């Protein structure tokens, strides 16, 4: 009876050991199957994303093939609407047609003068095209005034206030003028010696208001072909009206705005025609419209009186040479980013720079930096600025003097 205990416990132990082995094997197999399942799921996801990319490539290729196989379209101009479905259109080649309109084209946009594309065979209006813009006018609009601000202009507080009254108030708060019952000015003339900040003021106004900005160099408008200059002026104002609010800045206006006279060459007469078109365009837009003009010149005495009369250029702002206090403000603005070892004696530099304009003072800072580089230093000293002022004083002796009187 004593031998029966061990003989029964041995099979039980072996049975439990076999069960543990099977459990371990099953768990291992399960983990492997789970891992394979996860790998297959990841692979399936990648294939799905790859399929989407392939579908996009397929659609793009299909569109490219259609574009290559499709026939081009004719450009035309709407002359008149006859009824809901028919329009008189002038094709770019010259002849006029009575044509239909595609169902997806909005009818309310098909007004006189609108550019459209026509099907090559049926001459049906396929789509409305944007207004044609002269490349010269488009290049004027690329000018970006960003970066300019009133904080970067020193010594012109009164001029900035006057300019903002003329340009900023009518654009931001036109109801103020309507309440008082007056018409806001259409434009402003900035005049004064070169280098005093006329262009910088105009750029700062446009950047502050976040408006469209057309920078026009007046001499670039003049064309040798008769009528081209006047057409450019029309294009310029048309573009500005379509992209309101817009500021047109005409630099060196004396190039086309000089006094008219009876005698002269054909080139002089073309400039006079350009001026007449400019006067006509300035008379043509609304006082409370969102197109404003800023003109700049350093020769106000040569401008035509018709251009300067109230109703066209209502405000004339003189930008004078900076006085001692203004030069101090300008100098502090330009020396701010410059590496300096010690605090500068601004008063001494300002007293030595009598007759300097804003551009001269910026040049003083550049020359001081050049002296530092020449001495193999990475910072500027007081002596560098003093030497720079003396150097520029010698250079300014060669500049001609022009006397400015208030316009």
Short mmCIF file of N, CA and C in Angstrom, two decimals, residues 33 52 71 77 93 124 132 145 178 189 197 265 269 278 286 306 319 336 369 372 379 395:
data_model
loop_
_atom_site.label_atom_id
_atom_site.label_comp_id
_atom_site.label_asym_id
_atom_site.label_seq_id
_atom_site.Cartn_x
_atom_site.Cartn_y
_atom_site.Cartn_z
N UNK A 33 1.46 35.15 -34.90
CA UNK A 33 0.35 35.45 -35.81
C UNK A 33 -0.09 36.91 -35.69
N UNK A 52 -3.62 55.67 -53.78
CA UNK A 52 -4.14 57.03 -53.89
C UNK A 52 -3.19 57.92 -54.69
N UNK A 71 -8.41 71.50 -78.55
CA UNK A 71 -8.19 72.62 -79.48
C UNK A 71 -8.17 73.91 -78.67
N UNK A 77 -14.23 89.87 -77.11
CA UNK A 77 -14.70 90.92 -76.20
C UNK A 77 -16.20 91.09 -76.39
N UNK A 93 -9.45 88.42 -83.82
CA UNK A 93 -9.04 88.51 -85.23
C UNK A 93 -9.75 89.62 -85.99
N UNK A 124 -18.96 79.41 -79.06
CA UNK A 124 -19.70 79.58 -77.80
C UNK A 124 -18.77 80.19 -76.75
N UNK A 132 -7.25 92.54 -69.38
CA UNK A 132 -5.88 92.55 -69.91
C UNK A 132 -5.10 93.68 -69.24
N UNK A 145 5.71 97.48 -50.69
CA UNK A 145 6.15 98.48 -49.71
C UNK A 145 6.42 97.92 -48.33
N UNK A 178 -18.29 112.65 -44.94
CA UNK A 178 -19.70 112.75 -45.31
C UNK A 178 -20.49 113.45 -44.21
N UNK A 189 0.98 116.26 -53.16
CA UNK A 189 2.30 116.44 -53.77
C UNK A 189 3.34 116.57 -52.67
N UNK A 197 13.34 111.84 -47.97
CA UNK A 197 12.40 110.81 -47.53
C UNK A 197 11.04 110.85 -48.18
N UNK A 265 9.37 120.17 -79.73
CA UNK A 265 9.51 119.05 -80.65
C UNK A 265 8.31 118.11 -80.52
N UNK A 269 5.47 117.39 -77.43
CA UNK A 269 4.01 117.33 -77.61
C UNK A 269 3.45 116.01 -77.07
N UNK A 278 -3.44 112.41 -68.01
CA UNK A 278 -3.34 112.30 -66.55
C UNK A 278 -4.34 113.23 -65.87
N UNK A 286 -13.88 109.23 -58.40
CA UNK A 286 -14.71 109.76 -57.31
C UNK A 286 -13.85 110.25 -56.14
N UNK A 306 -2.05 123.59 -64.00
CA UNK A 306 -3.29 122.80 -64.10
C UNK A 306 -3.21 121.53 -63.25
N UNK A 319 8.84 118.70 -47.91
CA UNK A 319 9.72 117.83 -47.11
C UNK A 319 11.08 118.52 -47.06
N UNK A 336 20.93 102.35 -34.88
CA UNK A 336 20.38 101.33 -33.98
C UNK A 336 20.91 99.92 -34.28
N UNK A 369 30.95 102.28 -40.78
CA UNK A 369 31.15 100.83 -40.79
C UNK A 369 32.33 100.42 -41.66
N UNK A 372 35.49 100.94 -39.77
CA UNK A 372 35.68 99.86 -38.79
C UNK A 372 36.22 98.60 -39.46
N UNK A 379 33.12 96.37 -34.62
CA UNK A 379 32.28 97.37 -33.96
C UNK A 379 32.77 98.76 -34.39
N UNK A 395 32.56 115.56 -50.05
CA UNK A 395 31.82 115.10 -51.24
C UNK A 395 30.64 116.01 -51.56
#
